[in-house]
Short mmCIF file of C-alpha atoms and ligand atoms in Angstrom, two decimals:
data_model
loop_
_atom_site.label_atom_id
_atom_site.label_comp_id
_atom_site.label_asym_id
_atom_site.label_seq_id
_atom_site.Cartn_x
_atom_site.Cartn_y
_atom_site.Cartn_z
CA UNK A 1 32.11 16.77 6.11
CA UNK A 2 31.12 13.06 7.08
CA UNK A 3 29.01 10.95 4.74
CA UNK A 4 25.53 11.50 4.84
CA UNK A 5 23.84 7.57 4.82
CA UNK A 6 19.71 7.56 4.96
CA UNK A 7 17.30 4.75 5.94
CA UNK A 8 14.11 4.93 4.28
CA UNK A 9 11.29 2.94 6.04
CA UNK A 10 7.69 3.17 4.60
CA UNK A 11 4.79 2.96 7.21
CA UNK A 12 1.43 2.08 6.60
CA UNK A 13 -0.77 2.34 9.67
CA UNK A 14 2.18 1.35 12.10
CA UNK A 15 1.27 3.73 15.15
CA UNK A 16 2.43 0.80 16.97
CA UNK A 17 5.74 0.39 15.75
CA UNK A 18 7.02 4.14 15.03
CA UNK A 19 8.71 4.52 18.49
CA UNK A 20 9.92 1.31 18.73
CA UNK A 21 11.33 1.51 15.29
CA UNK A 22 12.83 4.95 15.91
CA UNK A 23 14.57 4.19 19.41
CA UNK A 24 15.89 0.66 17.80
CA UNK A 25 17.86 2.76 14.81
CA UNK A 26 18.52 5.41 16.48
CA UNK A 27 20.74 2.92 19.01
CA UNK A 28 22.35 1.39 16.00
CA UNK A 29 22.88 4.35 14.12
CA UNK A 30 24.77 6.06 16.47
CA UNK A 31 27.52 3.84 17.25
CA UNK A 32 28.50 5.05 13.88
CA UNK A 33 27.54 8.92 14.92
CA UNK A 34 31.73 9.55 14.40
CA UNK A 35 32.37 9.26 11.43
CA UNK A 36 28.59 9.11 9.74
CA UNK A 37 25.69 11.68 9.34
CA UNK A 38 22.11 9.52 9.36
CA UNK A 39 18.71 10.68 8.23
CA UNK A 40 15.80 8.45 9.13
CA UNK A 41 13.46 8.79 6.29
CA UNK A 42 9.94 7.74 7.85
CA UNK A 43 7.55 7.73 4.73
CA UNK A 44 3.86 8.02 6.16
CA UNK A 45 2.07 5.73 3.24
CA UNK A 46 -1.83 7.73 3.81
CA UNK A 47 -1.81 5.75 7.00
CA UNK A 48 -5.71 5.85 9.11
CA UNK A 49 -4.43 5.37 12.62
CA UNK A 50 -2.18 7.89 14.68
CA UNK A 51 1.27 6.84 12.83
CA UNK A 52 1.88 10.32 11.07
CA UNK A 53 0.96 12.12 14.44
CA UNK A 54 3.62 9.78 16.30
CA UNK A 55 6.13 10.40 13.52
CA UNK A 56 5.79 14.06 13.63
CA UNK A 57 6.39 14.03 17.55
CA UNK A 58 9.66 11.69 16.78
CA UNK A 59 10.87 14.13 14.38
CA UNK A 60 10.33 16.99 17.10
CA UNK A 61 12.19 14.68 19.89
CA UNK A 62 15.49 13.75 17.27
CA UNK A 63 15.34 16.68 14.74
CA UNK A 64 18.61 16.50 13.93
CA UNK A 65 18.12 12.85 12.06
CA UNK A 66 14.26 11.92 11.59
CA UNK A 67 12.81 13.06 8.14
CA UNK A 68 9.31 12.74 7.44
CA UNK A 69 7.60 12.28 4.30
CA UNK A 70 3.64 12.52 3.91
CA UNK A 71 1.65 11.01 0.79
CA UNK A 72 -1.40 12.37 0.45
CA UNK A 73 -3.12 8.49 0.67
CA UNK A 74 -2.07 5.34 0.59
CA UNK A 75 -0.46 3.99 -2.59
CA UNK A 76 0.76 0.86 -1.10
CA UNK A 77 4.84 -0.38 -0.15
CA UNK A 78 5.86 0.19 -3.55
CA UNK A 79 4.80 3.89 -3.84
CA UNK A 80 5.96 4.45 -0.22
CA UNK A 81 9.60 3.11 -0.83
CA UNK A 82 10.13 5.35 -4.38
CA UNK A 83 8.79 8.50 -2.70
CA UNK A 84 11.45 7.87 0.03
CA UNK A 85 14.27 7.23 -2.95
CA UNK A 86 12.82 9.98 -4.13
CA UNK A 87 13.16 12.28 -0.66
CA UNK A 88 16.52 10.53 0.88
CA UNK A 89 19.21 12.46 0.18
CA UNK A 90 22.20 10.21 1.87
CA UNK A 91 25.41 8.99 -0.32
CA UNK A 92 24.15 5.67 0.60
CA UNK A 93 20.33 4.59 1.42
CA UNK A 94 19.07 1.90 3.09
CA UNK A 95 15.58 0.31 2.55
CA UNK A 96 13.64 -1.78 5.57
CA UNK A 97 10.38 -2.59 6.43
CA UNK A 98 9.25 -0.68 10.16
CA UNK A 99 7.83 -3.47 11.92
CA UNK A 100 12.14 -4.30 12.67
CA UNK A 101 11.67 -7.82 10.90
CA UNK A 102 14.36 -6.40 9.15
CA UNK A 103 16.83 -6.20 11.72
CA UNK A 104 18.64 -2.20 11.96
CA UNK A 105 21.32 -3.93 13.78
CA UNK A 106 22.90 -5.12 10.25
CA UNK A 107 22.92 -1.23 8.65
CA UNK A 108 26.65 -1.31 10.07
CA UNK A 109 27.71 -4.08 8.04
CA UNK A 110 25.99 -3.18 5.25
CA UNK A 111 27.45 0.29 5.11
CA UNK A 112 31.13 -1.63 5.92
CA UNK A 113 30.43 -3.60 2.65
CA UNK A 114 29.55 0.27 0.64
CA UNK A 115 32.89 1.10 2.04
CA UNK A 116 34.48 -1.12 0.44
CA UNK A 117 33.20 -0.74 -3.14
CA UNK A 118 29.74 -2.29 -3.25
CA UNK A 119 26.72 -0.20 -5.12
CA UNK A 120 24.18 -2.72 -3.63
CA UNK A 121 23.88 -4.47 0.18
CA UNK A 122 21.31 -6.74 -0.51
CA UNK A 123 19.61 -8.41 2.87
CA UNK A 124 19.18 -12.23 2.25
CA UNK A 125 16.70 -13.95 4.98
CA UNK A 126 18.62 -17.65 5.68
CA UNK A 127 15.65 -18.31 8.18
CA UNK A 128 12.05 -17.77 8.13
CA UNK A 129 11.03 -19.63 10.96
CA UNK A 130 9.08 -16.39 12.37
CA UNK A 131 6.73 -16.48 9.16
CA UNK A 132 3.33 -18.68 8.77
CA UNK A 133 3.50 -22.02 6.95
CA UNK A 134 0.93 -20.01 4.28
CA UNK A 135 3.52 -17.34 4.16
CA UNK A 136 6.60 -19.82 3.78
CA UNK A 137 5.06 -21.86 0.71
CA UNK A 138 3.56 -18.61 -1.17
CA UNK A 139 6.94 -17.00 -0.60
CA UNK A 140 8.70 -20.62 -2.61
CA UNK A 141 6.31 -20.49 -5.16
CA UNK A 142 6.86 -16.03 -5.96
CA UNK A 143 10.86 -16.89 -5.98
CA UNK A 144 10.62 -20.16 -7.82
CA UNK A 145 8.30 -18.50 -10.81
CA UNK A 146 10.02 -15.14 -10.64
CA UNK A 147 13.50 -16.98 -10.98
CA UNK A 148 12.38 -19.15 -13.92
CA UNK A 149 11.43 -16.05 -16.06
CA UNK A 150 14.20 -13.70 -14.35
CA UNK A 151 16.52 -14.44 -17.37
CA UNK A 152 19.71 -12.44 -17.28
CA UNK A 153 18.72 -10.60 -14.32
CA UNK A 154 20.12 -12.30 -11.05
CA UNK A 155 17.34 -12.17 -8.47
CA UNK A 156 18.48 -12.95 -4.68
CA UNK A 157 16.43 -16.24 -3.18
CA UNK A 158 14.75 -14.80 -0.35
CA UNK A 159 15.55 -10.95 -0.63
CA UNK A 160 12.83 -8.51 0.12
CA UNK A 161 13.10 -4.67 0.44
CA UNK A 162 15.93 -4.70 2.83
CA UNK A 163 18.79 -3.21 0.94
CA UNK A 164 21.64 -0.34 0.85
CA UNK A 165 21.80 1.26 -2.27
CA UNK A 166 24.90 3.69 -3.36
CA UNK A 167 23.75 7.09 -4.96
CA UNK A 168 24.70 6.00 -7.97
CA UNK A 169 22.31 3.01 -7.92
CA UNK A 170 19.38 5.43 -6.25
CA UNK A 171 20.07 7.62 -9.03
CA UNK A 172 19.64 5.12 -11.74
CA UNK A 173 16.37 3.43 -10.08
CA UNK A 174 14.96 7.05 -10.30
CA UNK A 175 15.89 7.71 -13.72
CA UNK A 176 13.80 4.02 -14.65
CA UNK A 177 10.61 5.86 -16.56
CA UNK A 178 8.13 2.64 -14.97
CA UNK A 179 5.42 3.49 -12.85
CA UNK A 180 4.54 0.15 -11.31
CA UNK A 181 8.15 -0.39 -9.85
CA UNK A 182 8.62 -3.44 -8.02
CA UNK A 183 11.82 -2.42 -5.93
CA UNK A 184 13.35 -6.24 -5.58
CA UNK A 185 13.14 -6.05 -9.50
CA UNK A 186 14.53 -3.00 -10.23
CA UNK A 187 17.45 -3.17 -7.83
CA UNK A 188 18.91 -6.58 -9.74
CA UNK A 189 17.83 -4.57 -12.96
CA UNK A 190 20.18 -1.48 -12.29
CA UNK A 191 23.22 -4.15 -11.73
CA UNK A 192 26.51 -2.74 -10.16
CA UNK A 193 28.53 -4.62 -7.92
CA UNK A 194 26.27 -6.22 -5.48
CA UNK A 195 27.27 -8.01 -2.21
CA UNK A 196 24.94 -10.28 -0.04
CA UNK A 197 24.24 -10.58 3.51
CA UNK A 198 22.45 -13.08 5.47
CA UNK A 199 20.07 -12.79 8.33
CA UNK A 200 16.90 -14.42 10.28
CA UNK A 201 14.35 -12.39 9.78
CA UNK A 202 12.60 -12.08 12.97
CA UNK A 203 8.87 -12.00 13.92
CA UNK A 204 6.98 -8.41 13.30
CA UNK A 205 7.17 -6.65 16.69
CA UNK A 206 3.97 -5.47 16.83
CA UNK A 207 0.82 -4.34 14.78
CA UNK A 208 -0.30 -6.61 11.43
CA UNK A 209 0.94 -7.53 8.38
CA UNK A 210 -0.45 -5.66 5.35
CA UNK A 211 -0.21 -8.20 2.65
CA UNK A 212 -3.23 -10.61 2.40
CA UNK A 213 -4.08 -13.05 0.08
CA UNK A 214 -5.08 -10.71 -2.34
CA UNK A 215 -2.46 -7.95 -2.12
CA UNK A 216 0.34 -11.24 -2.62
CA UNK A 217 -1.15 -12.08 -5.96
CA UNK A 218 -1.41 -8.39 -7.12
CA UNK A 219 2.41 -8.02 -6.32
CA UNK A 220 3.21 -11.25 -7.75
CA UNK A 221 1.30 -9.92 -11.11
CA UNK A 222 3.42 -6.99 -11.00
CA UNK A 223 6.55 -8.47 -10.24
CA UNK A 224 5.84 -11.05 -12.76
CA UNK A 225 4.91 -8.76 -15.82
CA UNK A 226 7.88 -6.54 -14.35
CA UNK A 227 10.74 -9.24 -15.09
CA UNK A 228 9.36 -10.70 -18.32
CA UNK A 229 6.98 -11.03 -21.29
CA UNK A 230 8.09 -14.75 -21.46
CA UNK A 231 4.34 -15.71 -20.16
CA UNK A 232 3.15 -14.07 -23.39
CA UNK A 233 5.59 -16.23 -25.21
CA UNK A 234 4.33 -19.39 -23.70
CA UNK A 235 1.07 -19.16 -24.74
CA UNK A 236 1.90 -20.15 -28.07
CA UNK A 237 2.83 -23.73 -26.37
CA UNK A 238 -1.05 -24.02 -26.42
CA UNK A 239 -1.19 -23.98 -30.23
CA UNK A 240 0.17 -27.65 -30.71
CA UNK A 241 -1.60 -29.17 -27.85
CA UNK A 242 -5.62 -27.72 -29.04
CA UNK A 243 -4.30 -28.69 -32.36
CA UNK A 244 -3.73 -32.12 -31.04
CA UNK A 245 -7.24 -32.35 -29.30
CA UNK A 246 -8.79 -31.10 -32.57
CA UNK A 247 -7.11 -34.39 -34.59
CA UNK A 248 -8.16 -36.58 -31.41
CA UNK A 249 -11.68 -35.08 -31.43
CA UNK A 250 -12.11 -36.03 -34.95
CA UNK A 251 -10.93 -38.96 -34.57
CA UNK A 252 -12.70 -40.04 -31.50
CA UNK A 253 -16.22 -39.04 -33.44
CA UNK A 254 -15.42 -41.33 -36.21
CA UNK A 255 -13.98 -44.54 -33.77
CA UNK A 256 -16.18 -44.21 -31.05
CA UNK A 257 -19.27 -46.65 -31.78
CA UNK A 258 -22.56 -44.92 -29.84
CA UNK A 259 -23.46 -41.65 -29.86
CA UNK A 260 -23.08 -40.57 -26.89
CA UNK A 261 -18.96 -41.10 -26.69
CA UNK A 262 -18.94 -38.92 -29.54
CA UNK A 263 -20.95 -36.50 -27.82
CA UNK A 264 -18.47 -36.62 -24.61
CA UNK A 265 -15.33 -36.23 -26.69
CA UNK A 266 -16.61 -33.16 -28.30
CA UNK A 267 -17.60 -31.48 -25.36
CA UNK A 268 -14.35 -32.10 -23.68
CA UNK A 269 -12.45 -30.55 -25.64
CA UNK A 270 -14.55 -27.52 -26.20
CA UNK A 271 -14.65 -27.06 -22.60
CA UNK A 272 -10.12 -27.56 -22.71
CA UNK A 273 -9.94 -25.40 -25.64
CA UNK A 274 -11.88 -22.19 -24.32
CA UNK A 275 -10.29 -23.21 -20.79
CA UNK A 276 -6.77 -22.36 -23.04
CA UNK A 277 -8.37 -19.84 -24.57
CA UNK A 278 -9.23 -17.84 -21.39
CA UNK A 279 -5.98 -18.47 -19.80
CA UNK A 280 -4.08 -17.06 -22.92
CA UNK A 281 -6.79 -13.76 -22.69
CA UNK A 282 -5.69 -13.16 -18.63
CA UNK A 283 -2.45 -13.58 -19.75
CA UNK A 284 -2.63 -10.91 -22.41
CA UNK A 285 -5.10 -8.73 -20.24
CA UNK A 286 -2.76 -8.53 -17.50
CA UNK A 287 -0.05 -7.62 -19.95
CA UNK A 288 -2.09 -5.03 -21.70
CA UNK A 289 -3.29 -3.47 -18.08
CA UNK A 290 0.60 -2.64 -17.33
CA UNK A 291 0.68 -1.18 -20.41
CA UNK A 292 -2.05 1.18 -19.68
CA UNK A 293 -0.74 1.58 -16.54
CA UNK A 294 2.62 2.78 -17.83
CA UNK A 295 0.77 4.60 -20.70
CA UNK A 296 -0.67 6.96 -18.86
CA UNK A 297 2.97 7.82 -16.77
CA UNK A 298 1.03 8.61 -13.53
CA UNK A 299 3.97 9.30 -10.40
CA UNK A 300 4.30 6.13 -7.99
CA UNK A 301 3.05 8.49 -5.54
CA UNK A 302 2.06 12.39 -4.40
CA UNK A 303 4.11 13.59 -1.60
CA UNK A 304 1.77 15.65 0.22
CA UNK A 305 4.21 16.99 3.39
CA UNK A 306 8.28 16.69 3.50
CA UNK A 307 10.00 18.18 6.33
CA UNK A 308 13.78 17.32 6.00
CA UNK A 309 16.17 16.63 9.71
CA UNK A 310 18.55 19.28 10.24
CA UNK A 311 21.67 17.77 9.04
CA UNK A 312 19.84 17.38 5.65
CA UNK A 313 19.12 21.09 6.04
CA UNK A 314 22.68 21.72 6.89
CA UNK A 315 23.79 20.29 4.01
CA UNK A 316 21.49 22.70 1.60
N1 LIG B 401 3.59 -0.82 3.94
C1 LIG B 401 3.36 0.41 3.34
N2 LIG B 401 2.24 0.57 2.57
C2 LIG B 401 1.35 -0.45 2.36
C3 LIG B 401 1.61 -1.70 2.96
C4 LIG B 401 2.74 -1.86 3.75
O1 LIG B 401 4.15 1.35 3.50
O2 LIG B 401 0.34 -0.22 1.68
C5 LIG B 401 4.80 -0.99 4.79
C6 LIG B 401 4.51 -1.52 6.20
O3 LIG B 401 4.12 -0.49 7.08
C7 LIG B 401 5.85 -2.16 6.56
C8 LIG B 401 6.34 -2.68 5.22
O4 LIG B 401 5.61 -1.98 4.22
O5 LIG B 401 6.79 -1.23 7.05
C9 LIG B 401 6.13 -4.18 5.07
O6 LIG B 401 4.78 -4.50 5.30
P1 LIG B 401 4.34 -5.80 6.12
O7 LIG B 401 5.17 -5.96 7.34
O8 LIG B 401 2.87 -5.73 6.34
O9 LIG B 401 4.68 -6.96 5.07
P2 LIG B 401 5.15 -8.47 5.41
O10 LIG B 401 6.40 -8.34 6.24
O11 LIG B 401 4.04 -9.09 6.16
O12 LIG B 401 5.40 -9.06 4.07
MG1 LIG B 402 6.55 -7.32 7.96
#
């Protein structure tokens, strides 16, 4: 029986970009038809527009290769991408994101590179010339701060979802207890031997991105807390610098001749000490809400509807 390899992509309101997405793969994927079995694992993340509708009349059109998972609302990429681990039942899975930045016509390589012993394909973007200037400095700033706390862990510059994973390595990111999973931290986590490729990431193809402002500094919270507690460790660099201000504060009221200076200095450094103070609270508070989070050992997701392609079916 030929290897069975899946490729998981989650979809959040991407009516635009199922078909596409579908007839792109399915050209790639069957170049390799001969000597490879593919499920397409499209993960329908509680999407509001027509994108479960479309995906259901893709899976009737290629039923021998489109799977379709349903969550029963939208628990964001994260959620999307573990219910598909969770679904995908290939020796080897690949991750990507639908809008075909991630481009399907590198699966090939990346399942050359499985063949020859790797547990982890991980896509490395050389170029982003397609993304926004905002995009392109937020993006420096999440790699430089998640690479100066990543310790042992060896996080790829630049690598996003778009990865092949062996079983072995699905099966060990499953059998990670977390609940707030950030994929691009628990792949590194898992280990094994891992081989890079590198690609321009093109332009989405159509629709809109999903990540604002706000959804960029919620994942960079997560990934953060994720990777380290060393944040919580650095607050105690604020101990010798209030302590500091304190001696210069005393000082200051004794040297300084009219009132007023005094006055200033004082005030100053209240207003720098509870500034520390409130900084070394968020810290702990964000800390403490992953531990709630974790605490109460909610699933990443509820997979509401799973119909499997037929040569998954086949192989039950
Ligand atoms: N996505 C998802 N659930 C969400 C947000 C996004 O499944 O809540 C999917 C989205 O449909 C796409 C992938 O995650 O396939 C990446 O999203 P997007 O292209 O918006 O991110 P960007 O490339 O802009 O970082
Ligand atoms: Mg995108």
């Amino acid at each position: 029986m030929k290897k069975l390899v899946s490729v998981i992509a989650p979809m959040y309101n991407e009516e635009k970009m199922v078909h596409v997405y579908c007839e792109e793969t399915i050209k790639v994927l069957s170049q390799l038809s001969d000597r490879y079995d593919f499920e397409l694992v499209l993960v329908n993340d509680g999407s509001k527009d027509n994108t479960y509708p479309i995906m259901l009349s893709e899976q009737a059109e290629h039923s021998d290769i489109v799977t379709t998972v349903c969550l029963s609302r939208n628990f964001g990429l994260e959620g999307a991408v573990n219910a598909g681990l969770r679904k995908a039942a290939g020796d080897a899975v690949v991750v990507m994101d639908a809008d075909l930045q991630d481009p399907p016509s590198l699966i090939p390589e990346m399942i050359a590179k499985w063949e020859q012993g790797a547990d982890v394909v991980v896509g490395s973007r050389v170029s982003r010339r397609s993304d926004s200037f905002f995009k392109k400095s937020t993006a420096g700033l999440y790699y430089g701060i998640m690479n100066s706390y990543s310790g042992r862990l060896k996080l790829e510059k630049n690598a996003a979802n778009f990865r092949l994973l062996s079983r072995k390595a699905v099966d060990q990111i499953l059998a990670m207890p977390e609940v707030n999973q950030v994929f691009r931290v628990s792949v590194p986590f898992v280990g094994m031997k891992t081989e890079v490729i590198e690609y321009d990431r093109d332009k989405r193809y159509a629709g809109k991105t999903k990540y604002g402002l706000r959804s960029m500094i919620s994942y960079a919270l997560d990934s953060i807390t994720g990777i380290s507690v060393e944040p919580l460790r650095k607050i105690s660099v604020f101990l010798p610098v209030t302590l500091l201000m304190f001696i210069g504060s005393i000082v200051g009221i004794f040297l300084a001749p009219p009132e007023w200076t005094a006055a200033c200095v004082v005030i100053m450094t209240a207003c720098l000490l509870t500034g520390f103070i409130l900084v070394s609270l968020a810290v702990m508070a964000e800390y403490i809400a992953q531990i709630m989070i974790e605490a109460k050992g909610r699933p990443t997701s509820v997979i509401y509807e799973y119909e499997p392609c037929r040569n998954v079916k086949e192989r039950q």
